[in-house]
Amino acid sequence: MRIDKMLANLGFGSRKDVKQLLKSGAVEVNEQKVKDASKHVDPNKDVVTINGEEVVYKEFIYLMLNKPQGVISATEDSQHETVLDILEPEDLVFSPFPVGRLDKDTEGLLLLTNDGQLAHRLLSPKKHVPKTYFAVINSEVTEEDIAAFKKGVILDDGYETKPGELKIIKSGLTSDIELTITEGKFHQVKRMFEAVGKRVIYLQRISMGPLQLDETLELGEYRELTEEELESLMEYEVK
Ligand code: URA
């Protein structure tokens, strides 16, 4: 790959900016100053530095965000803050996008990547990737609800959901539950509870396929996936 392309891809400005940077003598490849923008480098083998600092090349970026309420899971919105507004410029240069959507008032695990193939694999309705949500419900959740969700419930538009696995953590005037579903219909968790006459008053996604929300991430914080998390995602085969 040409050095100017590599550095431009990494966000060091346009090809023209990168040419200037090279001209200034700031760039070295394997400890040799390089001023020629057309020089070829192997990003996996050659050591490229700018002002002595090594630059690590990557094509893809994989970020785990603990989404806060009030932001939209979209790449742009004319009125509201989007999840991309949370990201630092050095991550934005990779043009990541959210893998699926969480409602504006839903918190929790959101994966952002520029790896379209992986996103497609995780979102394809045929793949049935399980997603687990923690929710607080406005009334008592019962064994009947567990049975109804296990069978599938009819949503307001007549759609019958696939089986969902409901676990009651605490039941009472309000209830804490965990629900695992393998689909991603619009407002699905909220509408499943509406189908049994109840209302979700707080919703948080805690897992998606093999990925678990890192609880050390504060709301609005994000980090790159670890090697292990990435490996588990890549190897993940859904039934
Ligand atoms: N189900 C919902 O109702 N909302 C979400 O954000 C995700 C799943």
CSV table of C-alpha atoms and ligand atoms in Angstrom, one decimal:
chain,number,residue,atom,x,y,z
A,1,MET,CA,0.0,0.0,0.0
A,2,ARG,CA,1.2,3.5,-0.7
A,3,ILE,CA,2.4,5.4,2.3
A,4,ASP,CA,0.2,8.4,1.5
A,5,LYS,CA,-2.9,6.2,1.3
A,6,MET,CA,-2.1,4.4,4.5
A,7,LEU,CA,-1.6,7.7,6.4
A,8,ALA,CA,-4.7,9.2,4.8
A,9,ASN,CA,-6.8,6.1,5.8
A,10,LEU,CA,-5.5,6.5,9.3
A,11,GLY,CA,-6.9,10.0,9.5
A,12,PHE,CA,-3.7,12.1,9.1
A,13,GLY,CA,-5.6,14.4,6.6
A,14,SER,CA,-6.2,14.3,2.9
A,15,ARG,CA,-3.6,12.8,0.5
A,16,LYS,CA,-2.5,16.4,0.0
A,17,ASP,CA,-2.0,17.0,3.7
A,18,VAL,CA,-0.1,13.7,4.0
A,19,LYS,CA,2.2,14.8,1.1
A,20,GLN,CA,3.0,17.9,3.1
A,21,LEU,CA,3.7,15.8,6.2
A,22,LEU,CA,6.0,13.5,4.2
A,23,LYS,CA,7.8,16.5,2.7
A,24,SER,CA,8.4,18.0,6.2
A,25,GLY,CA,10.5,14.9,7.0
A,26,ALA,CA,8.3,13.8,9.9
A,27,VAL,CA,7.7,10.3,8.5
A,28,GLU,CA,10.1,7.3,8.8
A,29,VAL,CA,9.7,3.8,7.6
A,30,ASN,CA,12.0,1.3,9.3
A,31,GLU,CA,14.0,4.2,10.7
A,32,GLN,CA,14.6,5.7,7.2
A,33,LYS,CA,13.1,9.1,6.5
A,34,VAL,CA,10.5,8.9,3.7
A,35,LYS,CA,9.5,11.9,1.6
A,36,ASP,CA,8.1,10.1,-1.4
A,37,ALA,CA,4.3,9.8,-1.2
A,38,SER,CA,4.3,6.9,-3.7
A,39,LYS,CA,6.6,4.7,-1.5
A,40,HIS,CA,5.0,1.3,-0.9
A,41,VAL,CA,4.8,-0.1,2.6
A,42,ASP,CA,3.5,-3.3,4.1
A,43,PRO,CA,1.4,-2.0,7.1
A,44,ASN,CA,1.8,-5.4,8.8
A,45,LYS,CA,5.6,-5.5,8.6
A,46,ASP,CA,7.1,-2.1,8.2
A,47,VAL,CA,7.4,0.2,11.2
A,48,VAL,CA,6.1,3.6,10.3
A,49,THR,CA,6.6,6.5,12.7
A,50,ILE,CA,5.5,10.2,12.6
A,51,ASN,CA,7.8,12.4,14.7
A,52,GLY,CA,9.2,9.3,16.3
A,53,GLU,CA,5.7,7.9,17.3
A,54,GLU,CA,4.7,4.6,15.8
A,55,VAL,CA,1.5,4.5,13.9
A,56,VAL,CA,-0.4,1.2,13.9
A,57,TYR,CA,-2.4,0.5,10.9
A,58,LYS,CA,-5.8,-1.1,11.0
A,59,GLU,CA,-8.6,-1.4,8.5
A,60,PHE,CA,-11.4,-2.1,10.8
A,61,ILE,CA,-12.5,-0.7,14.1
A,62,TYR,CA,-14.7,-2.4,16.7
A,63,LEU,CA,-16.1,-0.3,19.6
A,64,MET,CA,-18.2,-1.2,22.5
A,65,LEU,CA,-20.3,1.7,23.7
A,66,ASN,CA,-22.4,1.9,26.9
A,67,LYS,CA,-25.1,3.9,25.3
A,68,PRO,CA,-26.7,6.6,27.5
A,69,GLN,CA,-30.3,7.7,27.2
A,70,GLY,CA,-31.0,10.7,24.9
A,71,VAL,CA,-28.8,9.8,22.0
A,72,ILE,CA,-29.9,8.3,18.8
A,73,SER,CA,-28.4,5.1,17.3
A,74,ALA,CA,-27.9,6.6,13.9
A,75,THR,CA,-25.0,8.1,12.0
A,76,GLU,CA,-26.8,11.4,11.5
A,77,ASP,CA,-29.8,13.3,12.9
A,78,SER,CA,-30.7,16.9,12.3
A,79,GLN,CA,-32.1,17.4,15.8
A,80,HIS,CA,-30.6,15.0,18.3
A,81,GLU,CA,-27.2,13.9,19.4
A,82,THR,CA,-26.2,10.6,17.8
A,83,VAL,CA,-23.9,7.9,19.1
A,84,LEU,CA,-21.2,9.1,16.6
A,85,ASP,CA,-21.2,12.5,18.4
A,86,ILE,CA,-19.8,10.6,21.4
A,87,LEU,CA,-16.7,9.2,19.5
A,88,GLU,CA,-13.3,10.8,19.4
A,89,PRO,CA,-12.0,12.1,16.1
A,90,GLU,CA,-9.3,9.3,16.0
A,91,ASP,CA,-12.1,6.7,16.0
A,92,LEU,CA,-14.4,8.7,13.7
A,93,VAL,CA,-11.9,8.6,10.9
A,94,PHE,CA,-12.7,4.9,10.4
A,95,SER,CA,-16.3,5.8,9.7
A,96,PRO,CA,-17.9,3.4,12.2
A,97,PHE,CA,-21.7,2.9,12.3
A,98,PRO,CA,-23.9,1.3,15.0
A,99,VAL,CA,-24.7,-2.4,14.5
A,100,GLY,CA,-28.5,-2.3,15.0
A,101,ARG,CA,-30.5,0.2,16.9
A,102,LEU,CA,-31.4,0.9,20.5
A,103,ASP,CA,-34.2,3.3,21.2
A,104,LYS,CA,-33.4,6.8,22.3
A,105,ASP,CA,-34.3,6.0,25.9
A,106,THR,CA,-32.6,2.6,25.9
A,107,GLU,CA,-29.1,2.2,27.5
A,108,GLY,CA,-26.4,-0.3,27.3
A,109,LEU,CA,-24.4,-2.4,24.9
A,110,LEU,CA,-24.0,-1.0,21.4
A,111,LEU,CA,-21.4,-2.2,19.0
A,112,LEU,CA,-20.0,0.2,16.5
A,113,THR,CA,-17.8,-0.9,13.6
A,114,ASN,CA,-16.9,-0.2,10.0
A,115,ASP,CA,-16.9,-3.9,9.2
A,116,GLY,CA,-19.9,-4.3,7.1
A,117,GLN,CA,-19.7,-8.1,6.8
A,118,LEU,CA,-19.7,-8.6,10.5
A,119,ALA,CA,-22.5,-6.1,11.0
A,120,HIS,CA,-24.5,-8.0,8.3
A,121,ARG,CA,-23.9,-11.3,10.0
A,122,LEU,CA,-25.0,-10.0,13.4
A,123,LEU,CA,-28.1,-8.3,12.1
A,124,SER,CA,-29.4,-10.8,9.5
A,125,PRO,CA,-32.8,-11.9,10.6
A,126,LYS,CA,-31.8,-15.4,9.4
A,127,LYS,CA,-29.0,-15.6,12.0
A,128,HIS,CA,-31.2,-15.3,15.1
A,129,VAL,CA,-28.4,-13.7,17.2
A,130,PRO,CA,-29.6,-13.6,20.8
A,131,LYS,CA,-29.8,-10.2,22.5
A,132,THR,CA,-30.4,-10.0,26.3
A,133,TYR,CA,-32.0,-7.0,27.9
A,134,PHE,CA,-32.4,-6.0,31.5
A,135,ALA,CA,-35.7,-4.2,32.1
A,136,VAL,CA,-37.8,-2.7,34.9
A,137,ILE,CA,-41.5,-3.3,34.3
A,138,ASN,CA,-44.3,-1.2,35.8
A,139,SER,CA,-46.1,-4.1,37.5
A,140,GLU,CA,-45.8,-7.7,38.6
A,141,VAL,CA,-44.3,-10.1,36.1
A,142,THR,CA,-45.6,-13.6,36.5
A,143,GLU,CA,-45.0,-17.2,35.5
A,144,GLU,CA,-47.8,-16.7,32.9
A,145,ASP,CA,-45.7,-14.1,31.2
A,146,ILE,CA,-42.7,-16.4,31.1
A,147,ALA,CA,-44.9,-19.0,29.5
A,148,ALA,CA,-46.4,-16.5,27.0
A,149,PHE,CA,-43.0,-15.2,26.0
A,150,LYS,CA,-41.8,-18.8,25.6
A,151,LYS,CA,-44.6,-19.5,23.1
A,152,GLY,CA,-44.3,-16.1,21.4
A,153,VAL,CA,-46.7,-13.2,21.8
A,154,ILE,CA,-48.7,-11.2,19.2
A,155,LEU,CA,-47.6,-7.6,18.8
A,156,ASP,CA,-49.8,-4.7,18.1
A,157,ASP,CA,-49.4,-5.1,14.3
A,158,GLY,CA,-50.4,-8.8,14.4
A,159,TYR,CA,-46.8,-10.2,14.2
A,160,GLU,CA,-46.2,-13.2,16.4
A,161,THR,CA,-42.8,-13.1,17.9
A,162,LYS,CA,-40.3,-16.0,18.1
A,163,PRO,CA,-39.9,-17.5,21.6
A,164,GLY,CA,-38.3,-15.2,24.1
A,165,GLU,CA,-36.6,-16.4,27.3
A,166,LEU,CA,-37.9,-14.3,30.3
A,167,LYS,CA,-36.3,-14.5,33.7
A,168,ILE,CA,-37.8,-12.7,36.7
A,169,ILE,CA,-35.1,-11.2,38.9
A,170,LYS,CA,-37.5,-9.4,41.2
A,171,SER,CA,-41.3,-9.3,41.1
A,172,GLY,CA,-43.6,-6.9,42.9
A,173,LEU,CA,-45.2,-3.5,42.4
A,174,THR,CA,-42.5,-3.1,39.8
A,175,SER,CA,-40.4,-6.0,38.5
A,176,ASP,CA,-36.8,-6.5,37.3
A,177,ILE,CA,-36.4,-9.0,34.5
A,178,GLU,CA,-34.0,-10.2,31.9
A,179,LEU,CA,-35.4,-11.1,28.4
A,180,THR,CA,-33.5,-12.8,25.7
A,181,ILE,CA,-34.8,-12.5,22.1
A,182,THR,CA,-33.4,-13.5,18.8
A,183,GLU,CA,-35.2,-10.9,16.7
A,184,GLY,CA,-34.9,-7.1,16.4
A,185,LYS,CA,-38.3,-5.8,15.5
A,186,PHE,CA,-38.9,-2.1,16.2
A,187,HIS,CA,-39.4,-1.5,19.9
A,188,GLN,CA,-39.6,-5.2,20.3
A,189,VAL,CA,-39.1,-5.6,24.1
A,190,LYS,CA,-41.5,-2.8,24.9
A,191,ARG,CA,-44.1,-4.1,22.5
A,192,MET,CA,-43.8,-7.7,23.9
A,193,PHE,CA,-44.6,-6.4,27.4
A,194,GLU,CA,-47.4,-4.3,26.0
A,195,ALA,CA,-48.8,-7.5,24.5
A,196,VAL,CA,-49.2,-8.9,28.0
A,197,GLY,CA,-50.6,-5.6,29.4
A,198,LYS,CA,-47.4,-4.3,31.0
A,199,ARG,CA,-45.0,-1.4,30.4
A,200,VAL,CA,-41.2,-1.2,30.3
A,201,ILE,CA,-40.1,1.7,32.4
A,202,TYR,CA,-36.3,1.2,32.0
A,203,LEU,CA,-34.5,-0.8,29.3
A,204,GLN,CA,-30.8,-1.7,29.0
A,205,ARG,CA,-29.1,-4.2,26.6
A,206,ILE,CA,-26.6,-6.3,28.4
A,207,SER,CA,-25.5,-8.7,25.7
A,208,MET,CA,-25.5,-9.4,22.0
A,209,GLY,CA,-24.3,-12.8,20.8
A,210,PRO,CA,-21.1,-13.5,22.7
A,211,LEU,CA,-20.5,-9.9,23.6
A,212,GLN,CA,-21.3,-8.8,27.2
A,213,LEU,CA,-21.7,-5.2,28.3
A,214,ASP,CA,-18.5,-4.2,30.1
A,215,GLU,CA,-19.9,-2.9,33.4
A,216,THR,CA,-16.8,-0.8,34.1
A,217,LEU,CA,-17.9,1.4,31.2
A,218,GLU,CA,-19.8,4.4,32.5
A,219,LEU,CA,-22.8,5.5,30.5
A,220,GLY,CA,-21.4,7.3,27.4
A,221,GLU,CA,-18.0,5.6,27.6
A,222,TYR,CA,-16.7,3.3,25.0
A,223,ARG,CA,-13.6,1.2,24.2
A,224,GLU,CA,-12.2,-1.0,21.5
A,225,LEU,CA,-13.1,-4.7,21.8
A,226,THR,CA,-10.4,-6.8,23.4
A,227,GLU,CA,-8.7,-9.5,21.3
A,228,GLU,CA,-10.8,-12.2,23.0
A,229,GLU,CA,-14.1,-10.4,22.4
A,230,LEU,CA,-13.2,-9.8,18.8
A,231,GLU,CA,-12.2,-13.4,18.3
A,232,SER,CA,-15.4,-14.6,20.0
A,233,LEU,CA,-17.4,-12.4,17.6
A,234,MET,CA,-15.6,-13.6,14.5
A,235,GLU,CA,-15.9,-17.3,15.5
A,236,TYR,CA,-19.5,-16.8,16.5
A,237,GLU,CA,-21.8,-19.2,14.6
A,238,VAL,CA,-25.4,-18.8,15.2
A,239,LYS,CA,-27.8,-21.7,15.0
B,1,URA,N1,-36.5,-3.4,22.3
B,1,URA,C1,-37.0,-2.2,22.5
B,1,URA,O1,-38.2,-2.0,22.8
B,1,URA,N2,-36.2,-1.1,22.5
B,1,URA,C2,-34.8,-1.2,22.3
B,1,URA,O2,-34.1,-0.2,22.3
B,1,URA,C3,-34.3,-2.5,22.0
B,1,URA,C4,-35.2,-3.6,22.0
